[in-house]
Amino acid sequence: MHAKLSASGAHRWMACTPSANLEEQFPDKSSEYAEEGTLAHSLAELILRYNNNEISKKTYSTRLNKLKKDPLYSQEMQEYVEDYALQVWEQINEVKAACPDAQALFEQRLDFSDYVPEGFGTGDVVIIADDMLQIIDLKYGKGVGVSAIGNPQLRLYGLGAWLEHSMLYDIRRIRMTVVQPRLENVSTEELSIEELLDWAETEVKPRARLAMEGEGEFCVGDHCRFCKAFATCRAQKDHQMELAKYEFADSELLDDSEIGEVLSRVDALAKWAEAVKDYAFDQALNHGVHYDGWKLVEGRSNRRYIDDTRVAEVLQKAGYHEIYKPKELQGITAMEKLIGKKQFADLLDGLVEKPEGKPVLVPQTDKRPELDSAEKIKNEFNEL
Ligand code: SF4
């Protein structure tokens, strides 16, 4: 059961306090990505506990074999998680070299309900040494790079860990790190305990109170991405529809600056439209909802063989032999998953290339360098 104000949702309920109440109206939905993340966390915990001599080799092997039976397990996952565990382990060793009494705790329940009603979460790794408390969080996803800077989830974990251990240790500083092995992303924020507590007191407490009571203003932003109310939130709809209200110039064709305006909104608009379509489809299919002017019908489908072996037998008997497709290699991503990233790199060194990508139009903020346009190249050529 999730807390209403979870640490992982804190960036959302802190920015848009009424979202917590809205989200309660929707069931929890698991996704393959979430399940994959859970499996990666179990694997990481197992490796770390074994490294830390908390479990025997036999227990480790038995549990590992069990995890390997999960259909979402892959050699690639094993390598990424080992990568992460190695980084954690290096950190623990470094800390222990300076402070032999340092403690490393894995999958700790962290309670921060002094600041957030019913608030708790699970910290992947907590390291306590001298005056420093560290939180390390594994992010197995690779959709978006996660930064530790100003990250409320990590700060709340830090707060929970501090609340738990401050009686026994004189903790002065807190360091929070995100490790995202599939993006080779490691990001750290370090705060003094005063800074953390000031943030908790002045920002978390009041926002949590509003969120708990369903008060405050709706606020649309990046935090809407995984909001359960995304498809049906009115504030979201109003925001997306603002494009329609733009004061476009009074001429028959849009000018370049107007097209620029449309471009800057169109991806978010398309994502929202897709979410509304998915939501409506689910409602119609699974909950019998009827939308005026819409109906459920059977989609188009392609013919398929009922029994491949039988089909082959019949055709071969009839004298047809060229009935199989030529053998095809697995795609690069699937192959990496199959044999693992390292093995892939070793064995296929020099046999994989990355051709030039086709030009794409992206926002100015994108990190990739700007391409010269055909027009510019033509002009430069004419100037020679
Ligand atoms: S979709 Fe965005 S604006 Fe709407 S409730 Fe969720 S977080 Fe708030």
Coordinates of C-alpha atoms and ligand atoms in Angstrom, one line a residue:
M1 CA 0.0 0.0 0.0
H2 CA 1.4 3.4 -1.0
A3 CA 1.4 6.4 1.3
K4 CA -0.7 9.2 -0.1
L5 CA 2.4 11.4 0.0
S6 CA 5.1 9.1 -1.3
A7 CA 8.8 10.1 -1.5
S8 CA 8.9 9.1 -5.2
G9 CA 5.9 11.4 -5.9
A10 CA 7.2 14.3 -3.8
H11 CA 8.4 16.3 -6.8
R12 CA 4.7 16.2 -8.0
W13 CA 2.7 16.8 -4.8
M14 CA 5.1 19.5 -3.7
A15 CA 4.7 21.3 -7.1
C16 CA 1.0 20.6 -7.5
T17 CA -0.4 20.0 -4.0
P18 CA -4.0 19.0 -5.1
S19 CA -2.6 16.2 -7.3
A20 CA -2.3 13.9 -4.3
N21 CA -6.1 13.9 -3.7
L22 CA -6.8 13.5 -7.4
E23 CA -4.4 10.6 -7.7
E24 CA -6.2 8.7 -5.0
Q25 CA -9.1 8.3 -7.3
F26 CA -7.1 6.1 -9.7
P27 CA -6.0 2.5 -9.1
D28 CA -2.2 1.7 -8.9
K29 CA -1.1 0.5 -12.3
S30 CA 2.0 -1.7 -12.6
S31 CA 4.0 -1.5 -15.8
E32 CA 6.7 -3.7 -17.2
Y33 CA 9.2 -0.9 -16.5
A34 CA 8.2 -0.8 -12.8
E35 CA 8.5 -4.6 -12.5
E36 CA 11.9 -4.5 -14.2
G37 CA 13.0 -1.8 -11.7
T38 CA 11.8 -4.0 -8.8
L39 CA 13.7 -7.0 -10.1
A40 CA 16.9 -4.9 -10.6
H41 CA 16.5 -3.6 -7.0
S42 CA 16.1 -7.2 -5.6
L43 CA 19.2 -8.2 -7.5
A44 CA 21.2 -5.2 -6.3
E45 CA 20.2 -5.9 -2.7
L46 CA 21.2 -9.5 -3.0
I47 CA 24.6 -8.6 -4.4
L48 CA 25.2 -5.9 -1.8
R49 CA 24.2 -8.1 1.1
Y50 CA 26.4 -10.9 -0.1
N51 CA 29.4 -8.5 -0.5
N52 CA 28.7 -7.2 3.0
N53 CA 28.9 -10.8 4.4
E54 CA 25.2 -10.7 5.4
I55 CA 24.4 -13.9 3.6
S56 CA 26.2 -17.1 2.7
K57 CA 27.4 -18.1 -0.7
K58 CA 24.8 -20.8 -0.8
T59 CA 21.9 -18.4 0.1
Y60 CA 23.2 -16.0 -2.5
S61 CA 23.3 -18.6 -5.3
T62 CA 19.8 -20.0 -4.4
R63 CA 18.3 -16.5 -4.4
L64 CA 20.1 -15.5 -7.6
N65 CA 18.9 -18.6 -9.4
K66 CA 15.4 -17.7 -8.3
L67 CA 15.7 -14.1 -9.7
K68 CA 17.2 -15.5 -12.9
K69 CA 13.9 -17.3 -13.5
D70 CA 12.1 -14.1 -13.8
P71 CA 11.2 -13.4 -17.5
L72 CA 12.5 -9.8 -17.1
Y73 CA 15.9 -11.0 -16.0
S74 CA 18.7 -10.7 -18.5
Q75 CA 22.5 -10.8 -18.6
E76 CA 22.4 -7.1 -19.5
M77 CA 20.5 -6.4 -16.2
Q78 CA 23.0 -8.5 -14.3
E79 CA 25.9 -6.4 -15.7
Y80 CA 24.2 -3.0 -15.1
V81 CA 23.3 -4.0 -11.5
E82 CA 26.8 -5.3 -10.9
D83 CA 28.1 -2.0 -12.2
Y84 CA 25.9 -0.1 -9.7
A85 CA 26.9 -2.5 -6.8
L86 CA 30.5 -2.0 -7.6
Q87 CA 30.1 1.8 -7.3
V88 CA 28.3 1.4 -4.0
W89 CA 30.9 -1.0 -2.8
E90 CA 33.8 1.4 -3.7
Q91 CA 32.0 4.1 -1.8
I92 CA 31.5 1.9 1.3
N93 CA 35.2 0.9 1.1
E94 CA 36.3 4.4 0.8
V95 CA 34.3 5.4 3.8
K96 CA 35.4 2.4 5.8
A97 CA 39.1 3.2 5.1
A98 CA 38.6 6.5 6.9
C99 CA 36.1 5.3 9.5
P100 CA 36.2 1.5 10.3
D101 CA 33.0 1.7 12.3
A102 CA 31.0 2.9 9.3
Q103 CA 27.7 1.2 8.8
A104 CA 26.1 0.2 5.5
L105 CA 22.4 -0.6 5.5
F106 CA 20.4 -1.9 2.5
E107 CA 16.7 -1.5 1.7
Q108 CA 16.0 0.4 4.9
R109 CA 12.5 1.7 5.6
L110 CA 12.9 5.4 6.2
D111 CA 10.2 7.2 8.1
F112 CA 9.9 10.9 7.5
S113 CA 6.3 11.2 8.9
D114 CA 7.5 14.0 11.3
Y115 CA 7.4 16.2 8.2
V116 CA 5.0 14.5 5.8
P117 CA 1.9 12.8 7.2
E118 CA 2.3 9.0 7.0
G119 CA 5.5 9.6 4.9
F120 CA 7.9 6.7 4.5
G121 CA 10.0 5.2 1.8
T122 CA 12.7 2.6 1.2
G123 CA 16.4 3.7 0.9
D124 CA 18.4 1.4 -1.3
V125 CA 21.7 2.2 0.5
V126 CA 22.3 4.2 3.7
I127 CA 25.9 4.7 4.8
I128 CA 26.7 6.3 8.2
A129 CA 30.2 7.3 9.0
D130 CA 31.5 9.9 11.5
D131 CA 29.5 13.1 10.7
M132 CA 28.4 12.1 7.2
L133 CA 25.2 10.2 6.2
Q134 CA 25.0 9.0 2.7
I135 CA 22.0 7.9 0.7
I136 CA 22.5 6.1 -2.6
D137 CA 19.6 5.4 -4.9
L138 CA 19.5 3.0 -7.8
K139 CA 17.5 4.2 -10.8
Y140 CA 17.2 1.4 -13.3
G141 CA 15.1 3.3 -15.8
K142 CA 16.7 4.9 -18.8
G143 CA 13.9 7.1 -20.1
V144 CA 15.0 10.3 -18.4
G145 CA 18.2 11.2 -16.7
V146 CA 17.6 11.8 -13.0
S147 CA 19.5 14.4 -11.1
A148 CA 20.2 14.4 -7.4
I149 CA 20.3 18.2 -7.2
G150 CA 17.2 19.4 -5.4
N151 CA 15.7 16.0 -5.7
P152 CA 12.9 15.8 -3.1
Q153 CA 12.7 12.0 -3.1
L154 CA 16.4 11.7 -2.1
R155 CA 16.1 14.5 0.4
L156 CA 13.1 12.9 2.0
Y157 CA 15.1 9.6 2.3
G158 CA 18.0 11.6 3.7
L159 CA 15.6 13.2 6.2
G160 CA 14.2 9.8 7.2
A161 CA 17.7 8.4 7.7
W162 CA 18.7 11.4 9.7
L163 CA 15.6 11.1 11.9
E164 CA 16.4 7.4 12.5
H165 CA 20.1 7.7 13.2
S166 CA 20.6 11.2 14.7
M167 CA 20.2 9.9 18.2
L168 CA 23.2 7.7 18.0
Y169 CA 25.4 9.6 15.6
D170 CA 26.4 13.3 15.4
I171 CA 25.6 13.7 11.7
R172 CA 26.5 17.1 10.3
R173 CA 26.3 16.5 6.5
I174 CA 24.3 14.5 4.2
R175 CA 25.2 13.3 0.7
M176 CA 22.6 12.0 -1.7
T177 CA 23.5 10.1 -4.8
V178 CA 21.6 8.8 -7.8
V179 CA 23.2 6.0 -9.8
Q180 CA 21.5 5.3 -13.1
P181 CA 23.7 2.6 -14.7
R182 CA 22.0 2.4 -18.0
L183 CA 22.6 6.0 -18.7
E184 CA 26.0 6.0 -17.0
N185 CA 24.6 8.8 -14.9
V186 CA 25.8 9.5 -11.4
S187 CA 24.6 12.6 -9.7
T188 CA 25.2 13.8 -6.1
E189 CA 24.0 16.6 -3.9
E190 CA 25.5 17.4 -0.5
L191 CA 23.8 19.5 2.1
S192 CA 24.5 20.4 5.7
I193 CA 21.9 19.0 8.2
E194 CA 20.8 22.6 8.8
E195 CA 20.1 23.1 5.1
L196 CA 18.2 19.8 4.9
L197 CA 16.1 20.6 8.0
D198 CA 15.4 24.1 6.8
W199 CA 14.1 22.8 3.5
A200 CA 12.0 20.2 5.3
E201 CA 10.6 22.8 7.7
T202 CA 9.9 25.6 5.2
E203 CA 9.1 23.8 2.0
V204 CA 8.1 20.2 2.8
K205 CA 5.9 20.7 5.9
P206 CA 3.6 23.4 4.5
R207 CA 3.3 21.7 1.0
A208 CA 2.6 18.4 2.6
R209 CA -0.1 19.9 4.8
L210 CA -1.8 21.4 1.7
A211 CA -1.4 18.2 -0.3
M212 CA -2.8 16.1 2.5
E213 CA -5.9 18.4 2.6
G214 CA -6.2 18.6 -1.2
E215 CA -5.6 22.4 -1.1
G216 CA -3.4 24.7 -3.1
E217 CA -3.1 25.5 -6.7
F218 CA -2.9 23.1 -9.6
C219 CA 0.4 23.5 -11.3
V220 CA 1.3 22.0 -14.7
G221 CA 4.9 21.1 -15.5
D222 CA 7.3 18.2 -16.0
H223 CA 6.1 16.6 -12.8
C224 CA 2.8 15.8 -14.5
R225 CA 4.5 13.1 -16.6
F226 CA 3.5 10.2 -14.3
C227 CA 0.5 11.8 -12.6
K228 CA -2.3 9.3 -12.5
A229 CA -4.7 12.1 -13.3
F230 CA -2.7 13.3 -16.3
A231 CA -5.3 12.3 -18.9
T232 CA -8.3 13.7 -17.1
C233 CA -6.9 16.6 -15.2
R234 CA -8.7 19.8 -16.1
A235 CA -5.7 22.0 -15.4
Q236 CA -3.7 19.9 -17.8
K237 CA -6.5 20.2 -20.4
D238 CA -6.6 24.0 -20.0
H239 CA -2.9 24.2 -20.3
Q240 CA -2.8 22.1 -23.5
M241 CA -5.6 24.0 -25.0
E242 CA -3.9 27.4 -24.5
L243 CA -2.3 26.8 -27.9
A244 CA -5.7 27.3 -29.5
K245 CA -6.1 30.6 -27.8
Y246 CA -2.9 32.1 -29.2
E247 CA -3.3 35.4 -30.9
F248 CA -2.2 34.3 -34.3
A249 CA -1.7 37.1 -36.9
D250 CA -4.5 37.9 -39.1
S251 CA -3.2 36.4 -42.3
E252 CA -4.0 33.2 -44.2
L253 CA -0.6 31.5 -43.6
L254 CA 1.2 31.1 -40.3
D255 CA 4.5 32.9 -40.1
D256 CA 7.8 31.4 -38.9
S257 CA 7.5 32.7 -35.4
E258 CA 4.0 31.3 -35.1
I259 CA 5.2 27.9 -36.3
G260 CA 7.9 28.1 -33.7
E261 CA 5.2 28.7 -31.0
V262 CA 3.3 25.6 -32.2
L263 CA 6.5 23.5 -32.3
S264 CA 7.3 24.4 -28.8
R265 CA 4.0 23.0 -27.6
V266 CA 3.3 20.2 -30.0
D267 CA 5.2 17.3 -28.3
A268 CA 3.5 17.8 -25.0
L269 CA 0.2 18.2 -26.7
A270 CA 0.7 14.9 -28.6
K271 CA 1.6 13.1 -25.3
W272 CA -1.4 14.4 -23.6
A273 CA -3.7 13.5 -26.5
E274 CA -2.2 10.0 -26.5
A275 CA -2.9 9.7 -22.8
V276 CA -6.5 10.8 -23.2
K277 CA -7.0 8.3 -26.0
D278 CA -5.5 5.5 -23.9
Y279 CA -7.7 6.4 -20.9
A280 CA -10.9 6.6 -23.0
F281 CA -10.1 3.3 -24.6
D282 CA -9.6 1.6 -21.2
Q283 CA -12.8 3.1 -19.9
A284 CA -14.8 2.0 -22.9
L285 CA -13.3 -1.5 -23.0
N286 CA -13.0 -2.4 -19.3
H287 CA -15.6 -0.2 -17.7
G288 CA -18.4 0.0 -20.3
V289 CA -18.2 3.8 -20.6
H290 CA -19.8 5.2 -23.7
Y291 CA -18.5 8.5 -25.3
D292 CA -20.9 10.3 -27.6
G293 CA -20.0 9.8 -31.2
W294 CA -17.6 6.9 -30.5
K295 CA -17.9 3.2 -30.4
L296 CA -15.7 0.1 -29.8
V297 CA -15.2 -2.1 -32.9
E298 CA -13.0 -5.0 -33.8
G299 CA -9.7 -3.7 -35.1
R300 CA -8.1 -4.8 -38.3
S301 CA -6.1 -8.0 -38.0
N302 CA -3.7 -10.0 -40.2
R303 CA -4.1 -13.7 -41.2
R304 CA -1.7 -16.0 -39.3
Y305 CA -0.8 -19.7 -39.4
I306 CA -2.5 -21.8 -36.7
D307 CA 0.3 -24.4 -36.6
D308 CA 3.7 -23.6 -38.2
T309 CA 5.0 -27.2 -38.2
R310 CA 1.8 -28.5 -39.8
V311 CA 1.9 -25.8 -42.5
A312 CA 5.6 -26.7 -43.3
E313 CA 4.7 -30.4 -43.5
V314 CA 1.8 -29.8 -45.9
L315 CA 3.8 -27.5 -48.1
Q316 CA 6.9 -29.7 -48.3
K317 CA 4.7 -32.7 -49.1
A318 CA 3.2 -30.7 -51.9
G319 CA 6.8 -30.1 -53.3
Y320 CA 7.4 -26.5 -52.0
H321 CA 10.8 -26.2 -50.3
E322 CA 11.7 -22.5 -50.3
I323 CA 9.2 -21.9 -47.6
Y324 CA 11.4 -20.6 -44.8
K325 CA 12.7 -17.0 -44.3
P326 CA 16.4 -16.7 -44.4
K327 CA 18.1 -16.7 -41.0
E328 CA 18.2 -13.2 -39.5
L329 CA 20.5 -11.9 -36.7
Q330 CA 18.9 -10.6 -33.6
G331 CA 18.8 -6.8 -33.4
I332 CA 21.6 -5.0 -31.6
T333 CA 19.6 -4.2 -28.4
A334 CA 18.3 -7.7 -28.2
M335 CA 21.7 -9.2 -28.8
E336 CA 23.2 -7.0 -26.1
K337 CA 20.5 -8.2 -23.8
L338 CA 21.2 -11.8 -24.7
I339 CA 24.9 -11.9 -24.3
G340 CA 25.5 -8.9 -22.0
K341 CA 27.1 -5.5 -22.9
K342 CA 30.7 -6.4 -22.1
Q343 CA 30.7 -9.6 -24.1
F344 CA 29.0 -7.8 -26.9
A345 CA 31.6 -5.1 -26.9
D346 CA 34.5 -7.6 -26.7
L347 CA 33.3 -10.0 -29.4
L348 CA 31.9 -7.5 -31.9
D349 CA 34.6 -4.9 -31.6
G350 CA 34.8 -3.3 -35.1
L351 CA 31.7 -5.1 -36.3
V352 CA 29.1 -2.6 -35.2
E353 CA 28.9 0.9 -36.6
K354 CA 26.7 3.9 -35.9
P355 CA 25.6 5.6 -39.2
E356 CA 24.9 9.3 -39.3
G357 CA 21.4 10.0 -38.0
K358 CA 18.8 11.6 -40.1
P359 CA 18.3 15.3 -39.2
V360 CA 15.6 16.1 -36.6
L361 CA 14.2 19.4 -35.5
V362 CA 14.6 19.7 -31.7
P363 CA 14.3 22.5 -29.1
Q364 CA 17.2 24.8 -28.7
T365 CA 17.8 23.3 -25.3
D366 CA 18.8 19.9 -26.7
K367 CA 22.5 19.1 -26.0
R368 CA 23.4 18.0 -29.6
P369 CA 25.3 20.5 -31.7
E370 CA 23.3 22.3 -34.4
L371 CA 23.6 20.9 -38.0
D372 CA 24.3 23.2 -40.9
S373 CA 21.1 23.5 -42.9
A374 CA 21.2 22.7 -46.6
E375 CA 20.5 26.4 -47.3
K376 CA 23.5 27.5 -45.2
I377 CA 25.8 25.0 -46.9
K378 CA 24.6 26.2 -50.3
N379 CA 25.3 29.8 -49.4
E380 CA 28.7 29.0 -48.1
F381 CA 29.5 27.1 -51.3
N382 CA 28.4 30.0 -53.4
E383 CA 30.6 32.4 -51.5
L384 CA 33.8 30.3 -52.4
Ligands
SF4_1 S1 -1.7 16.4 -14.2 FE1 -0.3 17.9 -13.4 S2 -1.6 19.6 -12.9 FE2 -2.9 17.9 -13.1 S3 -3.1 17.1 -11.0 FE3 -1.5 15.9 -12.0 S4 0.4 17.1 -11.4 FE4 -1.4 18.5 -11.0

